[in-house]
Short mmCIF file of C-alpha atoms and ligand atoms in Angstrom, two decimals:
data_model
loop_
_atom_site.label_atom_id
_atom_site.label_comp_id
_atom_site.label_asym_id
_atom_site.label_seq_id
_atom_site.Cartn_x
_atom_site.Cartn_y
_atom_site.Cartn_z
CA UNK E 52 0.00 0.00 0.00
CA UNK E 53 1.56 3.05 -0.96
CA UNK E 54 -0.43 5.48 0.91
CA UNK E 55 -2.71 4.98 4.08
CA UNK E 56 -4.52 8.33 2.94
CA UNK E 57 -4.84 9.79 -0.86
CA UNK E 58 -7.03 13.01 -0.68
CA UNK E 59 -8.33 14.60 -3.57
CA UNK E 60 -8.36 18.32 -4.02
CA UNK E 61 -5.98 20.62 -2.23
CA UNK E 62 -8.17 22.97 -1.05
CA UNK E 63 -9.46 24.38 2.30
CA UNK E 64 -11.17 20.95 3.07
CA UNK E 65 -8.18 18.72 2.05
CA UNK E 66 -5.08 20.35 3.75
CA UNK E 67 -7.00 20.29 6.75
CA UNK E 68 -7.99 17.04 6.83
CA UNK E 69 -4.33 16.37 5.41
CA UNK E 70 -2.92 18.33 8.45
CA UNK E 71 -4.91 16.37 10.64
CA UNK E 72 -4.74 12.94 9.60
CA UNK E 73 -1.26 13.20 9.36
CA UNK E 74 -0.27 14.60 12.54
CA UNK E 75 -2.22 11.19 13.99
CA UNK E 76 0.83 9.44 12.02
CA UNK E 77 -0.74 8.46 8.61
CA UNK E 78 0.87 8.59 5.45
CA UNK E 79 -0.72 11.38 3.50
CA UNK E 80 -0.67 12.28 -0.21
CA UNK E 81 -3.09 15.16 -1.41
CA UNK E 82 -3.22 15.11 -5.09
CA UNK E 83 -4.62 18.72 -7.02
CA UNK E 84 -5.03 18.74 -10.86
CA UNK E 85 -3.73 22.91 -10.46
CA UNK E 86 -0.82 24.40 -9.88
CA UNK E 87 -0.84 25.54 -6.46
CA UNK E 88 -2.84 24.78 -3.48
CA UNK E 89 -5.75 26.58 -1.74
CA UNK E 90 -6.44 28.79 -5.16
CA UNK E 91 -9.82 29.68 -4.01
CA UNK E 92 -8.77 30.52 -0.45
CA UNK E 93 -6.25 33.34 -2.03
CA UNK E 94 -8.85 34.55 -3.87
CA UNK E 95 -11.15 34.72 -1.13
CA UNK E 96 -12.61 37.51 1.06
CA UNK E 97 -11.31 40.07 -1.21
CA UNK E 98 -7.70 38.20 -0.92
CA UNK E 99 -7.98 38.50 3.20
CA UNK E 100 -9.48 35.15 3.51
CA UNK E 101 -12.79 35.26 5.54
CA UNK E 102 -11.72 32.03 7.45
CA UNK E 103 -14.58 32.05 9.57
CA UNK E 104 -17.48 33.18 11.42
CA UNK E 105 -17.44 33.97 14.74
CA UNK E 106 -21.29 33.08 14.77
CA UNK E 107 -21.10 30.04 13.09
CA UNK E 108 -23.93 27.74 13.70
CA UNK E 109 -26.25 24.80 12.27
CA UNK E 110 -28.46 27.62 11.36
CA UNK E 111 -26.37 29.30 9.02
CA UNK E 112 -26.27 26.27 6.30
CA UNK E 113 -28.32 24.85 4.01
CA UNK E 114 -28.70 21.50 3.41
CA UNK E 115 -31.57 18.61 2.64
CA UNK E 116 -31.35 17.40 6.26
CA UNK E 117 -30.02 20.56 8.26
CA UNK E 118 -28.60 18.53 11.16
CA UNK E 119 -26.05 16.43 9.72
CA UNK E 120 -23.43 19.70 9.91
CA UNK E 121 -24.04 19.76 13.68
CA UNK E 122 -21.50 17.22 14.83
CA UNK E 123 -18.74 18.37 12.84
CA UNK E 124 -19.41 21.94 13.60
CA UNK E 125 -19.73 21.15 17.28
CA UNK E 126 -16.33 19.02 17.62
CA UNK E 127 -14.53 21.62 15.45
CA UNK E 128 -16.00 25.60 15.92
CA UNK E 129 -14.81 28.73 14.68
CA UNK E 130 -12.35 29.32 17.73
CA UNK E 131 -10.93 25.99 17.28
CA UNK E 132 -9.70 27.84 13.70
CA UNK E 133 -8.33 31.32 15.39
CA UNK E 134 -6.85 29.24 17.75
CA UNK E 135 -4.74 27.37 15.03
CA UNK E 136 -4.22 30.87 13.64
CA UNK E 137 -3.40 32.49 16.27
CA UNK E 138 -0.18 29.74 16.74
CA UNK E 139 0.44 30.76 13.50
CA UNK E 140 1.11 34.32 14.33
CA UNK E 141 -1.65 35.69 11.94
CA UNK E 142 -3.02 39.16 12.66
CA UNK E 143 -7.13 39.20 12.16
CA UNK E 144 -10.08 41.00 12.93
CA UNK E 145 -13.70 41.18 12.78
CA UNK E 146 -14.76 42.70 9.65
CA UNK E 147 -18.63 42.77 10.60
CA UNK E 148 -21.64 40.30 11.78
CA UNK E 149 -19.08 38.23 13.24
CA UNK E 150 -16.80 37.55 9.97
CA UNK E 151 -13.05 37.28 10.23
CA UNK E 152 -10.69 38.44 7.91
CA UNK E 153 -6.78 38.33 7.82
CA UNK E 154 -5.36 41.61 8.61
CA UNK E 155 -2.53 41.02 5.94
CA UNK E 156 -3.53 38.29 3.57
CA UNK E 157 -5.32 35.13 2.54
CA UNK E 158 -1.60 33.75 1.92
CA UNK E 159 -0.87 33.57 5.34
CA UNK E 160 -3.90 31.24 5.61
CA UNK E 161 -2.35 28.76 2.83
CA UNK E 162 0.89 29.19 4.38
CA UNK E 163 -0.52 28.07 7.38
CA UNK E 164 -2.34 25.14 6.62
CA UNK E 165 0.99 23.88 4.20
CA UNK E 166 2.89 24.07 7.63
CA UNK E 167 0.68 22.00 9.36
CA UNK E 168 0.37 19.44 6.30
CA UNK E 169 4.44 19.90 6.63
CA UNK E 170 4.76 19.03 10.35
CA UNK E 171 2.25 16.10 9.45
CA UNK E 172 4.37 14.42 6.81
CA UNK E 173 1.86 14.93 4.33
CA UNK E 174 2.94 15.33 0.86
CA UNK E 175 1.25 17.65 -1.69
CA UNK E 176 1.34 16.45 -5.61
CA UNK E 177 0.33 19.54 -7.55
CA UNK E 178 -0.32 19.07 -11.63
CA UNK E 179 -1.93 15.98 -10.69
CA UNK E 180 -4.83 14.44 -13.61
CA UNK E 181 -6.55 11.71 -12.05
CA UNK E 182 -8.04 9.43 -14.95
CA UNK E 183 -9.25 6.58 -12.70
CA UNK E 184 -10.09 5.39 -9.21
CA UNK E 185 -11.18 1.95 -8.16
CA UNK E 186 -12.07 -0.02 -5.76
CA UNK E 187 -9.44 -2.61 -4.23
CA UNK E 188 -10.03 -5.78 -2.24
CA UNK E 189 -8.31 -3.63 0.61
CA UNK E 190 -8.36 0.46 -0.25
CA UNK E 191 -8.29 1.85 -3.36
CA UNK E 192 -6.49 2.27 -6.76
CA UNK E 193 -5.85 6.20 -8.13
CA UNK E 194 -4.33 6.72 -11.73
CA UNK E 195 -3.05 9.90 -11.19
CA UNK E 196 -0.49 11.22 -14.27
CA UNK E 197 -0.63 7.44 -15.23
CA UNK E 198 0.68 6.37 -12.54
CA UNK E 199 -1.50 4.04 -10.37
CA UNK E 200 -1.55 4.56 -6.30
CA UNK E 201 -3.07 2.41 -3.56
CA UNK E 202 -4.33 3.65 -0.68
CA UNK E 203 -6.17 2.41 2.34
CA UNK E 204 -8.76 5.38 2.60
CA UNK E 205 -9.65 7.67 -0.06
CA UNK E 206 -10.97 11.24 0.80
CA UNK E 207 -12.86 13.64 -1.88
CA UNK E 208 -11.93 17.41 -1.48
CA UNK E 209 -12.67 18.44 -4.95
CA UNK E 210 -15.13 21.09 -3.87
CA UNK E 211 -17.94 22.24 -6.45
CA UNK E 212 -19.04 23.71 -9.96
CA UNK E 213 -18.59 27.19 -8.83
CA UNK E 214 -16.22 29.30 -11.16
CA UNK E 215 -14.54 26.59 -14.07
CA UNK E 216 -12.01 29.27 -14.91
CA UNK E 217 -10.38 28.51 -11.37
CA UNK E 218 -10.25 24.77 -12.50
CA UNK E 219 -13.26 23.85 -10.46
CA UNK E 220 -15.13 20.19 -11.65
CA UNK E 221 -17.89 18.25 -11.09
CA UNK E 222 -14.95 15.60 -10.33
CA UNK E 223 -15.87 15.04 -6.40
CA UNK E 224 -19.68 14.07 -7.87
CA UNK E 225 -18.53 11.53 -10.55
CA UNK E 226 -16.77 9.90 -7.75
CA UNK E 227 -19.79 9.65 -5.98
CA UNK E 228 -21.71 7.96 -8.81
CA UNK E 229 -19.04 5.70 -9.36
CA UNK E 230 -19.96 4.64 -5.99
CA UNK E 231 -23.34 4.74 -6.53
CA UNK E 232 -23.94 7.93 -4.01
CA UNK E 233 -26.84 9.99 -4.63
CA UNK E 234 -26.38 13.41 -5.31
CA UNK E 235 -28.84 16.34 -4.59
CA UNK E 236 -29.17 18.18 -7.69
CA UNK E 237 -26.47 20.84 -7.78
CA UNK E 238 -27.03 24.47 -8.55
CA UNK E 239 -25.16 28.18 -8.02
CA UNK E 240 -25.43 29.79 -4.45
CA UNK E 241 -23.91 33.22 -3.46
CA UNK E 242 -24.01 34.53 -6.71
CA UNK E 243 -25.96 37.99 -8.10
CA UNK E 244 -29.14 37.98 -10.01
CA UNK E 245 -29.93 38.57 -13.52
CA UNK E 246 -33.07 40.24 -15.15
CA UNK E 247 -33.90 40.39 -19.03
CA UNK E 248 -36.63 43.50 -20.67
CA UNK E 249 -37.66 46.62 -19.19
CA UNK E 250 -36.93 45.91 -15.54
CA UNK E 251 -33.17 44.98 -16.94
CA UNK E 252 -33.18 48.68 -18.45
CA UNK E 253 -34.60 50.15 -15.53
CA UNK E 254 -31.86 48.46 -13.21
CA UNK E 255 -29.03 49.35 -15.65
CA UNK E 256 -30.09 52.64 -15.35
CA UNK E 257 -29.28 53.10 -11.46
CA UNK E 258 -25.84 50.73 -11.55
CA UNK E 259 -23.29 50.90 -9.53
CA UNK E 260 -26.15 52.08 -6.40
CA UNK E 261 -25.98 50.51 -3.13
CA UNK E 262 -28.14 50.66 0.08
CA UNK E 263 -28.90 49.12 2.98
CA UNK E 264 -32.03 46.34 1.95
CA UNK E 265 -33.79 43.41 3.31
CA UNK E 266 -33.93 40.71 0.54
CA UNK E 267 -36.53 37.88 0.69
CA UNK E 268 -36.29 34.73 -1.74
CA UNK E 269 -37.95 31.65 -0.84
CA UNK E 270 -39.11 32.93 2.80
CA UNK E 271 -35.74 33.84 3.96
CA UNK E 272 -35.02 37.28 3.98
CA UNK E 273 -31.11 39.20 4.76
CA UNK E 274 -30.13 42.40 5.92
CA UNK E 275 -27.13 43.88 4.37
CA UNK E 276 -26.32 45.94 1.21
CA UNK E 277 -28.11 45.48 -2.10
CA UNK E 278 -26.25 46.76 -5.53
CA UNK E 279 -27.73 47.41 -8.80
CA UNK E 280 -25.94 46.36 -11.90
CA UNK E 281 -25.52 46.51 -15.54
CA UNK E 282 -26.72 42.62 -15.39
CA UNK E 283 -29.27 43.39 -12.25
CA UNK E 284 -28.81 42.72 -8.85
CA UNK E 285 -25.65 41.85 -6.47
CA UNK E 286 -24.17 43.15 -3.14
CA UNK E 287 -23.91 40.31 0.04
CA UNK E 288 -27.87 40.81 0.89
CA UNK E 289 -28.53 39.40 -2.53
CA UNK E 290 -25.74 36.98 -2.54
CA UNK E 291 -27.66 35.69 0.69
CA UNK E 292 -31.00 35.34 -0.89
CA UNK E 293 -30.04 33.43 -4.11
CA UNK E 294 -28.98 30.79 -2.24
CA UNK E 295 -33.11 30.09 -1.08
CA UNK E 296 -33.92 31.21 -4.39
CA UNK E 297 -36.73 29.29 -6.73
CA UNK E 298 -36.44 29.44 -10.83
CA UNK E 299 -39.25 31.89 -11.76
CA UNK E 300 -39.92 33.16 -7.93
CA UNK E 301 -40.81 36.70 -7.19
CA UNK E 302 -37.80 38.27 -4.78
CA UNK E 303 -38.52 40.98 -2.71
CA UNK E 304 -36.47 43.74 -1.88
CA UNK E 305 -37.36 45.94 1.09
CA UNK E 306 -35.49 49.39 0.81
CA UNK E 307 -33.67 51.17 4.06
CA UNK E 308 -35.48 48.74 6.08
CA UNK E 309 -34.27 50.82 9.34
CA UNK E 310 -35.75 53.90 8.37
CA UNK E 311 -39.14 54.81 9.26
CA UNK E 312 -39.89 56.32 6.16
CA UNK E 313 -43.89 56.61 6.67
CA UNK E 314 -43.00 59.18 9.66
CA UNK E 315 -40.12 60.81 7.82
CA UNK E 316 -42.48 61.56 4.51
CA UNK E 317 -44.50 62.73 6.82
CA UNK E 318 -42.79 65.38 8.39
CA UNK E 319 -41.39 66.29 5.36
CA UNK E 320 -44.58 67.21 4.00
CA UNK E 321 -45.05 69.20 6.44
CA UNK E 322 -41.70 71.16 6.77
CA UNK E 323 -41.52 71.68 2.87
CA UNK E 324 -44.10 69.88 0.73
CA UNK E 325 -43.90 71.92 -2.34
CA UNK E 326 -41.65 69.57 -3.41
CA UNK E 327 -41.93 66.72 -5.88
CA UNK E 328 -41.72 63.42 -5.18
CA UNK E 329 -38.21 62.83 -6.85
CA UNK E 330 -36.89 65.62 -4.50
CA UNK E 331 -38.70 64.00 -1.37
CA UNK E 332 -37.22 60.55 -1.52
CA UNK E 333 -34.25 61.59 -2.79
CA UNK E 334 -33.56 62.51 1.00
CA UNK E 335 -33.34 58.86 1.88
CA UNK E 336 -32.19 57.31 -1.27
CA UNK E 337 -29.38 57.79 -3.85
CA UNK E 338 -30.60 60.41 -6.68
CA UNK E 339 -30.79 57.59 -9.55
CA UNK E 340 -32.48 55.48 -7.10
CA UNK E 341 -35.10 57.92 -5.75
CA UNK E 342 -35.86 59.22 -9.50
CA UNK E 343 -36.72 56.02 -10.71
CA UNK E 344 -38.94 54.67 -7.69
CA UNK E 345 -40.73 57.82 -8.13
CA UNK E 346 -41.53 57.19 -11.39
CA UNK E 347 -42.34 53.69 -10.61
CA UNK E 348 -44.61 54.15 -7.36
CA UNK E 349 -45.27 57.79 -6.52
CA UNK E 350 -48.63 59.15 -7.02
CA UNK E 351 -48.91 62.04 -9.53
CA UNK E 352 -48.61 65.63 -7.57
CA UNK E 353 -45.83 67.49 -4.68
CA UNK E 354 -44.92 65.83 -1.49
CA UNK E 355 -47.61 68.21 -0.11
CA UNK E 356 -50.48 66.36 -2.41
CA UNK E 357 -49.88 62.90 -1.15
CA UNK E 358 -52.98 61.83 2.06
CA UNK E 359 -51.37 59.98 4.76
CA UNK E 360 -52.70 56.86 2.90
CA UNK E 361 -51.11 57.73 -0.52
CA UNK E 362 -47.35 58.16 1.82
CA UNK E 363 -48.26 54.92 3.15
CA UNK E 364 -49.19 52.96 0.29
CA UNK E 365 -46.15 54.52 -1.15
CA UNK E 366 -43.59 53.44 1.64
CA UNK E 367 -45.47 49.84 1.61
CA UNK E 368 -43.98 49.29 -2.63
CA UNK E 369 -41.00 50.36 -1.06
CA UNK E 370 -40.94 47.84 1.61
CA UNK E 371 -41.94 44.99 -0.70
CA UNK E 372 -41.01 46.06 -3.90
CA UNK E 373 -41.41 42.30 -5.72
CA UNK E 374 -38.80 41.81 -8.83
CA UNK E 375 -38.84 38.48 -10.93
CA UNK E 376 -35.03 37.19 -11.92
CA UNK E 377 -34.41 35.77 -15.10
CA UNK E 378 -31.54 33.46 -13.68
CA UNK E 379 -28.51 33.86 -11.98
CA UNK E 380 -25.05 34.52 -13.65
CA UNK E 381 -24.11 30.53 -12.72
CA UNK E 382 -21.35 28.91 -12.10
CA UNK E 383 -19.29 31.31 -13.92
CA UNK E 384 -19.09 34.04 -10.65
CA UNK E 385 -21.01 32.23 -7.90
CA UNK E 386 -19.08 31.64 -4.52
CA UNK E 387 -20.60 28.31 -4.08
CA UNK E 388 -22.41 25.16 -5.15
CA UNK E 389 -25.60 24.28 -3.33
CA UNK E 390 -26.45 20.64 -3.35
CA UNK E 391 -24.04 17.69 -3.76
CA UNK E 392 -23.37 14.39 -2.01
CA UNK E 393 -26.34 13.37 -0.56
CA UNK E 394 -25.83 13.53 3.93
CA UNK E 395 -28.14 10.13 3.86
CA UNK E 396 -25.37 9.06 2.22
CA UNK E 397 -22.20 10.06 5.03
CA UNK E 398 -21.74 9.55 8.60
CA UNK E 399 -22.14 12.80 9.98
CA UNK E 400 -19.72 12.04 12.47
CA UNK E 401 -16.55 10.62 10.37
CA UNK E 402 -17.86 11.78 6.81
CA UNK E 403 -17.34 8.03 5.68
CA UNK E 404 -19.46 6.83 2.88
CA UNK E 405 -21.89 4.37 4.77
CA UNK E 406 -22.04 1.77 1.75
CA UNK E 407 -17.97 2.03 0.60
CA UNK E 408 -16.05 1.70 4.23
CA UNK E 409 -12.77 3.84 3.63
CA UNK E 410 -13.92 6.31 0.94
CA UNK E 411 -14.93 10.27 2.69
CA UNK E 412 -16.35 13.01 1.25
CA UNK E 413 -15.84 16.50 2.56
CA UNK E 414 -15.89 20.36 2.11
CA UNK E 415 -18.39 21.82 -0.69
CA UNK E 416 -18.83 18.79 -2.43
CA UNK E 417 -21.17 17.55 0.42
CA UNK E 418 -24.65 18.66 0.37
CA UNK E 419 -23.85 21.25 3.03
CA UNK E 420 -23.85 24.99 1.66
CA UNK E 421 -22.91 28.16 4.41
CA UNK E 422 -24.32 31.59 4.17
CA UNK E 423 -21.76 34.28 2.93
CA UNK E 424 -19.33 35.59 5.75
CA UNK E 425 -17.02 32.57 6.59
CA UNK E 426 -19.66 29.87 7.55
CA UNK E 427 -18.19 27.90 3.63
CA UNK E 428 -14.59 27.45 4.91
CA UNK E 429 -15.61 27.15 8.74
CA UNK E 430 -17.10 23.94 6.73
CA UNK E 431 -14.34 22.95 5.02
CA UNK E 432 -12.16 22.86 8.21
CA UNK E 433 -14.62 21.31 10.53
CA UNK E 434 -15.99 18.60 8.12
CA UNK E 435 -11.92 17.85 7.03
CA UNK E 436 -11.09 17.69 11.38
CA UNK E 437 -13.77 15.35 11.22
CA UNK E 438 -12.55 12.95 8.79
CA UNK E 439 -8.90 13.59 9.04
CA UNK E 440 -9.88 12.40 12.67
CA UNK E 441 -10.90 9.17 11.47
CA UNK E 442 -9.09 7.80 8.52
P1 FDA P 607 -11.96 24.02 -2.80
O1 FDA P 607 -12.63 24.53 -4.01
O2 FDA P 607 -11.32 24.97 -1.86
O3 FDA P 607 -10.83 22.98 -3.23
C1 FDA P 607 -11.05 21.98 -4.18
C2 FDA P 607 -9.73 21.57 -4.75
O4 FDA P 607 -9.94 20.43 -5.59
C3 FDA P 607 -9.11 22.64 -5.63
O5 FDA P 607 -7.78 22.86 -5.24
C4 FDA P 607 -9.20 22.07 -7.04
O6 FDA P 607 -8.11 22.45 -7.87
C5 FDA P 607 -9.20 20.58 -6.78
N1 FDA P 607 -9.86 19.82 -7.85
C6 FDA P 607 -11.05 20.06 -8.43
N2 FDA P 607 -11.27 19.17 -9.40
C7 FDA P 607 -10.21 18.33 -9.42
C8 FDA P 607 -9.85 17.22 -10.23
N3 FDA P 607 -10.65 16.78 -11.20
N4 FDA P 607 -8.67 16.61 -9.99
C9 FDA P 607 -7.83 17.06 -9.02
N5 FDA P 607 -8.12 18.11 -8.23
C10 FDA P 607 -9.30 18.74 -8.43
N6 FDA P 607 -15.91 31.10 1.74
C11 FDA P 607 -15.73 31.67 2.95
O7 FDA P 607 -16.06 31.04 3.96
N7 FDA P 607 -15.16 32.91 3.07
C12 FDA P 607 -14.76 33.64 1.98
O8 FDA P 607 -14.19 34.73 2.12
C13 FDA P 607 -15.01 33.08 0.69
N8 FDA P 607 -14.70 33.78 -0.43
C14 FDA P 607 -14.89 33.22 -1.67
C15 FDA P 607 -14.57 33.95 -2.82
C16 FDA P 607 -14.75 33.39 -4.08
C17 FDA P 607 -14.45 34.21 -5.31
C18 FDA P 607 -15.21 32.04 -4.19
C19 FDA P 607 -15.38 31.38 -5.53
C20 FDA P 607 -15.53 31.33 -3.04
C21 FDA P 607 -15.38 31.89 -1.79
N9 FDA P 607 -15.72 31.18 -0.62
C22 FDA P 607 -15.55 31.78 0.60
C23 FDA P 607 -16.17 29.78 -0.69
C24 FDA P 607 -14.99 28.84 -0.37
O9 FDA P 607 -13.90 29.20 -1.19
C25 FDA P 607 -15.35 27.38 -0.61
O10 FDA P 607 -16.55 27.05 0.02
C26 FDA P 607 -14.24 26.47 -0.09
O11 FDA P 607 -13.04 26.76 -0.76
C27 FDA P 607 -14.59 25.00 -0.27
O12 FDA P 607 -13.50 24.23 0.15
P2 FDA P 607 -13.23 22.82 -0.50
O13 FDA P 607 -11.92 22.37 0.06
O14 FDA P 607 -14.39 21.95 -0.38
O15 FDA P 607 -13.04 23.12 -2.06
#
């Protein structure tokens, strides 16, 4: 047996289950089709790695059966990481809602987790094309540059669809068919929202606005920024939403959400309400932004027209203003893939696959998706603690 341990995919997942599994004395290779590891960890958090979330919880991921995260998650939480980082000598803080960013850079993060891999004995084989894997009486066979490698335990860290440019694959979920494992339908998460016709004009025509927004898809609704853009929508509160998103659905997109803008109109009207509607919201919202929801929901006539019912049927579009997507932009920019390995399919304590003894799945290509801010990779390392625990 060559290897007690192969591990597929190099990235966030895989060192750390490398790290781990190796540092309890197994021999470790992690093989990676690219050129260096953790690609999508440099890229990440704006290239300061949002490694976690302080607030991390079952709660904050989506999945067909929501408690199979739980164990992993409890046995290996988002201080567990900044502890590991904090050995490390890497400088952090919060950024906001609990999300932690390097001070310097996602490198350090990389760095880190090749150190650990390092002190492990765990060996990295970058360039690597894997063109088969099966089953042995004992572990398994990998043809990896044509060469063939046993190993006792096989681990998939290929991660998901999202962005092919970066050299992500639907690898980790031909694996699991091999194996017969079924897969929840996969699909983009975290990723903006496009619109086609008129209400694509009319959102072209404001982009490159933000504000602060409540966005509702699919009964879940987020409060953070929303952006308009030449393709539609974007900005994290968005981002949030498409992930609960329905082909087809209705979103809805409550504007300043804080602001008590019933009261505010109000008072306007009565401190100067000559003015025109246009000039009246454009207190509260960006110029572009308050010109065009004038024109879509204000009555005709001044500020000082409007009944206190016309102000609040006004303020109520605003709250609930319902827009219809087109699609997503895909793959191509989204942060994540929802879906993947079926959890009926895993122990939720060991990641194992419960009909093929020694073969793990971990990281994004399990049916367990996080919210934006750090819950993906506080994933990746708890669900690769969890198996590099037991292989
Ligand atoms: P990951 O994608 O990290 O690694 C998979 C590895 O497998 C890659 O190295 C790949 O090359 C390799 N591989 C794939 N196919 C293969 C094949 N056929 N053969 C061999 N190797 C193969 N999350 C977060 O919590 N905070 C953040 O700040 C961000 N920011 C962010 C920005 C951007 C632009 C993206 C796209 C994503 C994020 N994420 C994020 C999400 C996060 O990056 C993601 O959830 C984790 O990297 C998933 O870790 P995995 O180890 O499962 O896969």
């Amino acid at each position: 047996m060559d290897y007690d341990v192969i591990i597929i995919g190099a990235g966030a997942a895989g060192m750390m289950a490398a790290a781990v599994a190796g540092q309890r004395g197994a021999r470790v290779l992690v093989v990676d089709h690219a050129k260096a590891a953790g690609d999508k960890i440099r890229i990440s958090g704006g290239g300061r790695c949002n490694f976690t979330n302080m607030y991390a919880g079952p709660e904050n991921f989506l999945s067909q059966n929501p408690h199979f995260c739980k164990s992993a998650l409890s046995r290996f939480g988002p201080w567990d990481f900044v502890e590991m980082v904090d050995r490390h000598g890497i400088q952090w803080h919060e950024k906001t809602l609990g999300q932690l960013f390097c001070d310097n850079s996602a490198k350090d993060i990389i760095a880190m987790l090749l150190t650990e891999m390092e002190t492990g004995g765990a060996e990295l084989s970058l360039k690597s094309e894997i063109s088969r894997i099966e089953k042995a009486r004992d572990g398994f066979r990998v043809t990896a540059n044509g060469r063939v490698l046993t190993c006792a335990k096989l681990v998939v860290a290929c991660g998901g669809k999202s962005i092919p440019k970066m050299g992500a694959t639907g690898f980790g979920y031909e694996i699991a068919q091999q194996f017969d494992l079924r897969i929840v339908p996969t699909r983009a998460g975290l990723v903006p929202f496009t619109f086609q016709g008129a209400l694509l004009e009319k959102l072209k025509s404001i982009a490159g606005v933000a504000l602060p927004a409540r966005v509702t898809a699919g009964g879940t609704g987020f409060d953070e920024a929303l952006l308009f853009t030449h393709r539609g929508l974007s900005g994290p509160a968005v981002l949030q939403a498409s992930s609960y998103w329905e082909e087809a659905a209705p979103i809805s997109l409550s504007l300043l959400p804080d602001t008590d803008l019933p009261a505010a109109l109000k008072a306007q009207r009565q401190a100067k309400g000559g003015i025109g509607m246009t000039r009246a919201l454009s207190e509260y919202f960006p110029k572009r932004l308050a010109a065009l929801l004038a024109e879509e929901f204000a009555p005709d006539g001044n500020l000082a027209d409007q009944s206190d019912q016309a102000i609040d049927e006004l303020t109520a579009k605003l709250r609930n203003w319902k827009v219809t997507p087109s699609g997503t932009e895909g793959y191509r920019t989204a942060e994540v893939t929802l879906g993947g390995v079926n959890t009926d399919e895993l122990s939720s304590k060991t990641m194992e696959a419960k009909s093929v003894p020694g073969l793990y799945f971990i990281g994004e290509v399990v049916d367990v998706t996080g919210w934006l801010g750090g819950f993906n990779f506080q994933w990746a390392w708890a669900s690769g603690v969890a198996c590099g625990q037991a292989v």
